[in-house]
Amino acid sequence: DTISPINNLIPVWWAMSLNPMHFALFYLFPVKTLFSIWFFDVFGIKLPSQVAYWLGYFPAGVRGVGAMNGPPFKWGIIEVGMFLGIVFIWFGLNAKWFASTIRLKRTPEDSKRALPNPVAWILIAISAIVLIAMITSAGSLVTSAILVIIVMTLTYLGGIRVFGYCGVVGTAWMFPNDHWMEYPVFWRWYYGPNMTLQTVNYEYVTSMMLTNRFTGELMGENNTQFGMALQIPMCYKVAFDTKTHPMDITKVILVAAVISAVIGFPTALWFDYTFGTARTPMGMYDAWWIWSFPTLNALYGEPGPDPIIGHLVAGALITIVFGFLNMRFIWWPLEPAGVALSVN
C-alpha cells in the first residue's frame, strides 16, 4: 500500500521481495551465502538508500530496487559491476592455468578431460564463427555480432561463478545480468550517445533483441527452467560424482544437441503454424519484451543513467575485495556471490 504510514516513513521496504518462492529458496542456500545476502541487503543497500531518500533522492519513490537505479547509488549498474568482478576474480586466480590451455600441444592430461584443450579451442573458434554468421544473417553488423557473443560469454561466466559458489539455487530467479535492465550497459558505448528515433534502424533493433532475450533464454526462463548454460556443467558434475569419464558426457551432450535441433526446430515451426501462434496479430507469443529491449529509454536509461564507469568499477571492486577476503580469512563472514545476489 503506497499510502500506508510505514511505507511513507520507510519506503525502502518496497524493495523487499514478498515472493514465497524466494523464501523457500533461502532454505537451500549455503549459510554463508544466505547471511551475505540479507546482511548486505540491509546494511549495504536498504539503509544507505533510506538515508538517500531522506536527503531528497529518489523523488519518484523507491518501490523496488529498480526504482533506485538513479543517483546516487545506481544499484543496477553496481550489480552489473559486481558480477563482472566475480568473473574477474576467477580469471585473476586462474590466469596461469588459463594461459596454459591455449597451447595447441596435446598433453597426457588431455586424456582425462571432457575434450583435449586443442580440440576445445578449435570448437570454440568454429562455434564463434558460426554464431557470427548466424547473427549477421539476421541483420546485425559483424562488430555487433561479436559484441553479442562477448555479452553472452560474460553473462554465462557470471552465472556459472554463482553456481560454483552456492549451487543451482543461487541461479534460480536471482540471476546475474540476465535481464533487459542490465544488458544495455554493454551497448551504450558501442552505439554512442547520439542515437535518436531517426537513426534507429533494423540493425540496431536486431542486435539489441539478440543480445537480450535470446542470449538470456539460454540461461533458462528466469533460471527456473535451467537452461543449457547451467545444465552442461551439471552434467559434468554428475560425471565427477559417478566417476564417469567426462569425454563420455561430452559425446552424450553433442548427440543430444544434434537430435534436439533436428527434431526441435522443425517441430516448433510446425506447431506455430498449425495451431496459430504465428498467425496472431503480433506473429508471436510472450511479446511484451519486444517493446522493452530495443528502446532508446533502455539503451540510455537502463540499468541507470550516465555516467556509469564509477559505479561499474565500484561494483566490481566490492566483489573482488570481498572475494579476496573470503579466500584469505576463514573468519570473514561475507562471500561475493551472496553480496552480488543481494542487489538483484
Coordinates of C-alpha atoms in Angstrom, one line a residue:
D1 CA 0.0 0.0 0.0
T2 CA 1.8 3.1 -1.2
I3 CA -0.1 5.4 1.2
S4 CA 0.4 3.4 4.3
P5 CA 2.3 5.2 7.1
I6 CA 5.0 2.6 7.3
N7 CA 5.8 2.9 3.6
N8 CA 5.8 6.7 3.7
L9 CA 8.2 6.5 6.7
I10 CA 10.4 3.7 5.4
P11 CA 9.8 3.5 1.7
V12 CA 12.8 1.2 1.0
W13 CA 10.8 -1.7 2.3
W14 CA 9.1 -1.6 -1.1
A15 CA 12.4 -3.2 -2.3
M16 CA 11.8 -6.3 -0.1
S17 CA 10.7 -9.4 -2.0
L18 CA 7.5 -10.9 -0.9
N19 CA 7.6 -13.8 -3.4
P20 CA 7.1 -17.0 -1.4
M21 CA 9.4 -18.9 -3.8
H22 CA 12.3 -16.7 -2.7
F23 CA 11.8 -17.5 0.9
A24 CA 11.6 -21.2 0.1
L25 CA 14.9 -21.0 -1.9
F26 CA 16.6 -19.3 1.0
Y27 CA 16.4 -22.6 3.0
L28 CA 18.6 -24.2 0.2
F29 CA 21.4 -21.6 0.2
P30 CA 24.7 -22.3 2.0
V31 CA 24.5 -20.5 5.3
K32 CA 27.4 -18.1 4.5
T33 CA 25.7 -17.1 1.2
L34 CA 22.4 -16.5 2.9
F35 CA 24.0 -14.4 5.6
S36 CA 25.8 -12.4 2.9
I37 CA 22.5 -11.8 1.0
W38 CA 20.5 -10.4 3.9
F39 CA 23.3 -8.6 5.7
F40 CA 24.4 -6.7 2.6
D41 CA 20.8 -6.1 1.5
V42 CA 20.0 -4.4 4.9
F43 CA 23.2 -2.6 5.7
G44 CA 24.7 -2.1 2.2
I45 CA 21.6 -1.3 0.2
K46 CA 18.4 -0.5 2.1
L47 CA 19.9 1.7 4.9
P48 CA 22.0 3.8 2.6
S49 CA 19.1 4.1 0.2
Q50 CA 16.8 5.2 3.0
V51 CA 19.2 7.9 4.0
A52 CA 19.5 9.0 0.4
Y53 CA 15.7 9.2 0.3
W54 CA 15.6 11.5 3.4
L55 CA 18.3 13.6 1.6
G56 CA 16.0 14.2 -1.4
Y57 CA 17.0 11.4 -3.8
F58 CA 14.5 9.0 -5.5
P59 CA 11.7 11.6 -5.7
A60 CA 9.5 9.2 -7.6
G61 CA 9.7 6.8 -4.7
V62 CA 11.7 3.6 -4.1
R63 CA 9.2 0.8 -4.9
G64 CA 11.7 -2.0 -5.8
V65 CA 15.4 -1.8 -6.4
G66 CA 14.7 -0.9 -10.0
A67 CA 13.3 2.4 -8.8
M68 CA 16.7 3.1 -7.0
N69 CA 18.8 2.8 -10.2
G70 CA 19.2 6.5 -10.3
P71 CA 21.6 8.7 -8.4
P72 CA 23.3 8.5 -6.0
F73 CA 23.9 4.7 -6.0
K74 CA 22.6 3.4 -9.3
W75 CA 22.3 0.0 -7.9
G76 CA 21.5 -1.7 -11.2
I77 CA 24.9 -0.6 -12.6
I78 CA 26.7 -1.6 -9.4
E79 CA 25.0 -5.0 -9.8
V80 CA 26.5 -5.4 -13.3
G81 CA 29.9 -4.5 -11.9
M82 CA 29.6 -7.0 -9.1
F83 CA 29.0 -9.9 -11.4
L84 CA 31.8 -8.7 -13.7
G85 CA 34.0 -8.7 -10.5
I86 CA 33.1 -12.3 -9.8
V87 CA 34.3 -13.2 -13.3
F88 CA 37.5 -11.2 -12.9
I89 CA 38.2 -13.0 -9.6
W90 CA 38.2 -16.3 -11.4
F91 CA 40.4 -15.1 -14.3
G92 CA 42.8 -13.5 -11.8
L93 CA 43.2 -16.6 -9.7
N94 CA 43.5 -18.9 -12.7
A95 CA 45.4 -16.8 -15.2
K96 CA 48.4 -19.1 -15.3
W97 CA 46.2 -22.2 -15.9
F98 CA 44.0 -20.4 -18.4
A99 CA 47.1 -19.4 -20.4
S100 CA 48.3 -23.0 -20.4
T101 CA 45.1 -24.2 -22.0
I102 CA 45.7 -22.1 -25.1
R103 CA 48.8 -24.1 -26.2
L104 CA 47.7 -26.3 -29.1
K105 CA 50.0 -29.1 -28.0
R106 CA 48.5 -32.3 -26.7
T107 CA 49.5 -33.4 -23.2
P108 CA 48.9 -36.6 -21.2
E109 CA 46.4 -34.7 -19.1
D110 CA 44.2 -34.3 -22.1
S111 CA 43.1 -37.9 -21.9
K112 CA 41.4 -37.1 -18.6
R113 CA 39.4 -34.1 -19.9
A114 CA 36.0 -33.7 -21.5
L115 CA 37.9 -32.5 -24.6
P116 CA 41.6 -32.1 -25.2
N117 CA 42.5 -28.4 -24.9
P118 CA 43.4 -28.0 -28.6
V119 CA 40.1 -29.6 -29.7
A120 CA 38.2 -27.4 -27.2
W121 CA 39.7 -24.2 -28.5
I122 CA 39.2 -25.2 -32.1
L123 CA 35.5 -25.9 -31.4
I124 CA 35.2 -22.6 -29.6
A125 CA 36.6 -20.8 -32.6
I126 CA 34.3 -22.7 -35.0
S127 CA 31.3 -22.0 -32.8
A128 CA 32.1 -18.3 -32.7
I129 CA 32.4 -18.1 -36.5
V130 CA 29.1 -19.9 -37.0
L131 CA 27.4 -17.7 -34.4
I132 CA 28.7 -14.5 -36.1
A133 CA 27.5 -15.8 -39.4
M134 CA 24.0 -16.6 -38.0
I135 CA 23.7 -13.2 -36.2
T136 CA 24.9 -11.2 -39.3
S137 CA 22.5 -13.2 -41.5
A138 CA 19.7 -11.9 -39.2
G139 CA 20.7 -8.3 -40.0
S140 CA 23.4 -7.3 -37.5
L141 CA 26.9 -6.0 -38.3
V142 CA 29.9 -8.2 -37.8
T143 CA 31.0 -5.9 -34.9
S144 CA 27.6 -6.2 -33.3
A145 CA 27.6 -10.0 -33.7
I146 CA 31.0 -10.1 -31.9
L147 CA 29.6 -7.9 -29.1
V148 CA 26.6 -10.2 -28.7
I149 CA 29.0 -13.1 -28.2
I150 CA 31.0 -11.1 -25.7
V151 CA 27.9 -10.2 -23.7
M152 CA 26.7 -13.7 -23.8
T153 CA 30.1 -15.0 -22.5
L154 CA 30.2 -12.6 -19.6
T155 CA 26.6 -13.4 -18.7
Y156 CA 27.3 -17.2 -18.7
L157 CA 30.5 -16.9 -16.8
G158 CA 28.8 -14.7 -14.1
G159 CA 26.0 -17.3 -13.8
I160 CA 28.4 -20.2 -13.6
R161 CA 30.5 -18.5 -10.9
V162 CA 27.4 -18.0 -8.8
F163 CA 26.6 -21.6 -9.5
G164 CA 30.0 -22.6 -8.2
Y165 CA 29.7 -20.5 -5.0
C166 CA 26.3 -21.6 -3.9
G167 CA 24.8 -24.2 -6.3
V168 CA 21.8 -24.2 -8.5
V169 CA 19.6 -22.3 -6.0
G170 CA 21.8 -19.3 -6.4
T171 CA 20.9 -19.0 -10.1
A172 CA 17.2 -19.5 -9.6
W173 CA 15.4 -16.3 -10.3
M174 CA 18.0 -14.1 -8.6
F175 CA 20.1 -14.4 -11.7
P176 CA 23.1 -12.4 -12.8
N177 CA 22.7 -9.8 -15.6
D178 CA 20.1 -11.9 -17.4
H179 CA 17.6 -9.2 -18.0
W180 CA 16.7 -6.3 -20.3
M181 CA 17.5 -3.9 -17.5
E182 CA 21.2 -4.9 -17.4
Y183 CA 22.2 -5.7 -21.0
P184 CA 22.0 -2.1 -22.4
V185 CA 25.1 -1.1 -20.3
F186 CA 27.2 -3.2 -22.7
W187 CA 25.8 -1.4 -25.8
R188 CA 25.7 2.2 -24.7
W189 CA 29.3 2.8 -25.6
Y190 CA 29.0 0.9 -28.9
Y191 CA 26.2 2.9 -30.3
G192 CA 27.3 6.2 -28.7
P193 CA 25.4 9.0 -27.1
N194 CA 23.6 10.3 -30.2
M195 CA 21.1 7.6 -31.1
T196 CA 17.7 9.1 -31.9
L197 CA 14.3 7.8 -33.3
Q198 CA 15.5 9.0 -36.7
T199 CA 18.8 7.0 -36.5
V200 CA 17.3 3.8 -35.1
N201 CA 17.4 1.2 -37.8
Y202 CA 16.9 -2.5 -38.5
E203 CA 20.4 -3.4 -37.4
Y204 CA 20.1 -1.7 -34.1
V205 CA 16.8 -3.3 -33.2
T206 CA 18.0 -6.8 -34.3
S207 CA 21.3 -6.5 -32.3
M208 CA 19.5 -5.3 -29.1
M209 CA 17.0 -8.1 -29.4
L210 CA 19.6 -10.8 -30.0
T211 CA 21.7 -9.7 -27.0
N212 CA 18.7 -9.7 -24.7
R213 CA 16.0 -12.3 -24.9
F214 CA 17.8 -14.9 -27.0
T215 CA 21.0 -14.6 -25.1
G216 CA 19.3 -14.7 -21.7
E217 CA 16.9 -17.6 -22.5
L218 CA 19.9 -20.0 -22.8
M219 CA 20.3 -19.4 -19.1
G220 CA 16.7 -20.6 -18.6
E221 CA 13.4 -18.8 -18.1
N222 CA 14.4 -16.6 -15.2
N223 CA 16.7 -19.5 -14.5
T224 CA 13.9 -21.5 -13.0
Q225 CA 13.8 -23.8 -16.1
F226 CA 17.5 -24.2 -16.0
G227 CA 19.0 -23.6 -19.5
M228 CA 21.9 -25.1 -21.2
A229 CA 24.4 -22.7 -19.6
L230 CA 23.7 -24.5 -16.3
Q231 CA 22.7 -27.9 -17.5
I232 CA 26.0 -28.6 -19.2
P233 CA 28.2 -28.1 -16.1
M234 CA 25.7 -30.1 -14.0
C235 CA 26.2 -33.0 -16.4
Y236 CA 29.9 -32.9 -15.8
K237 CA 29.2 -32.7 -12.0
V238 CA 27.2 -36.0 -12.4
A239 CA 30.2 -37.5 -14.2
F240 CA 32.5 -36.4 -11.4
D241 CA 30.2 -37.9 -8.7
T242 CA 29.7 -41.2 -10.6
K243 CA 33.3 -41.5 -11.8
T244 CA 32.2 -41.4 -15.4
H245 CA 34.7 -40.2 -17.9
P246 CA 33.9 -36.6 -18.9
M247 CA 34.6 -37.4 -22.6
D248 CA 31.6 -39.8 -22.5
I249 CA 29.4 -36.9 -21.1
T250 CA 30.7 -34.7 -24.0
K251 CA 29.6 -37.3 -26.5
V252 CA 26.1 -37.5 -25.0
I253 CA 25.8 -33.7 -24.9
L254 CA 26.8 -33.5 -28.6
V255 CA 24.4 -36.2 -29.7
A256 CA 21.6 -34.7 -27.7
A257 CA 22.3 -31.3 -29.2
V258 CA 22.1 -32.6 -32.8
I259 CA 19.0 -34.6 -32.2
S260 CA 17.2 -31.8 -30.3
A261 CA 18.0 -29.3 -33.1
V262 CA 16.9 -31.7 -35.9
I263 CA 13.7 -32.6 -34.2
G264 CA 13.0 -29.5 -32.1
F265 CA 13.2 -26.6 -34.7
P266 CA 11.0 -28.2 -37.3
T267 CA 8.5 -29.3 -34.6
A268 CA 8.4 -25.8 -33.2
L269 CA 7.7 -24.3 -36.6
W270 CA 5.1 -26.9 -37.4
F271 CA 3.4 -26.2 -34.0
D272 CA 3.4 -22.5 -34.5
Y273 CA 1.9 -22.5 -38.0
T274 CA -0.5 -25.4 -37.3
F275 CA -2.0 -24.1 -34.1
G276 CA -1.9 -20.4 -34.9
T277 CA 0.9 -19.0 -32.8
A278 CA 2.4 -17.4 -35.9
R279 CA -1.0 -16.2 -37.0
T280 CA -1.7 -14.0 -34.1
P281 CA -1.7 -10.2 -34.8
M282 CA 1.9 -9.9 -33.5
G283 CA 3.1 -13.1 -35.0
M284 CA 4.5 -14.4 -31.7
Y285 CA 3.7 -15.1 -28.1
D286 CA 5.0 -13.7 -24.8
A287 CA 5.9 -10.5 -26.7
W288 CA 5.8 -7.8 -24.0
W289 CA 9.6 -7.6 -24.2
I290 CA 9.5 -6.7 -27.9
W291 CA 8.8 -3.1 -26.8
S292 CA 11.3 -3.0 -23.9
F293 CA 14.6 -4.3 -25.3
P294 CA 15.4 -2.0 -28.3
T295 CA 14.0 1.3 -27.0
L296 CA 16.3 4.3 -26.5
N297 CA 15.0 4.5 -22.9
A298 CA 16.5 1.1 -22.3
L299 CA 19.8 2.0 -24.1
Y300 CA 20.4 5.2 -22.2
G301 CA 18.4 4.6 -19.0
E302 CA 18.8 1.0 -18.0
P303 CA 20.1 0.0 -15.6
G304 CA 20.9 3.6 -14.8
P305 CA 21.8 6.9 -16.4
D306 CA 25.3 8.1 -17.3
P307 CA 27.9 8.4 -16.0
I308 CA 28.3 4.8 -15.2
I309 CA 32.0 4.0 -15.2
G310 CA 32.5 4.8 -11.5
H311 CA 29.6 2.7 -10.4
L312 CA 30.7 -0.3 -12.6
V313 CA 34.2 -0.1 -11.1
A314 CA 32.7 0.2 -7.6
G315 CA 30.6 -2.9 -8.0
A316 CA 33.5 -4.9 -9.4
L317 CA 35.8 -3.8 -6.6
I318 CA 33.2 -4.8 -3.9
T319 CA 33.1 -8.4 -5.1
I320 CA 36.8 -8.6 -5.9
V321 CA 37.7 -7.3 -2.4
F322 CA 35.1 -9.5 -0.7
G323 CA 36.2 -12.4 -2.7
F324 CA 39.9 -11.9 -1.7
L325 CA 38.9 -11.5 2.0
N326 CA 36.6 -14.6 1.8
M327 CA 39.5 -16.7 0.5
R328 CA 42.2 -15.2 2.7
F329 CA 40.5 -15.2 6.1
I330 CA 38.3 -18.1 7.2
W331 CA 36.5 -15.8 9.7
W332 CA 35.4 -13.4 7.0
P333 CA 31.6 -13.6 7.0
L334 CA 30.7 -12.3 3.5
E335 CA 31.2 -14.0 0.2
P336 CA 31.0 -12.3 -3.2
A337 CA 28.1 -14.3 -4.7
G338 CA 25.8 -13.6 -1.8
V339 CA 26.7 -9.9 -1.8
A340 CA 26.0 -9.7 -5.6
L341 CA 22.7 -11.6 -5.3
S342 CA 21.6 -9.1 -2.6
V343 CA 21.5 -6.3 -5.1
N344 CA 19.3 -8.1 -7.6

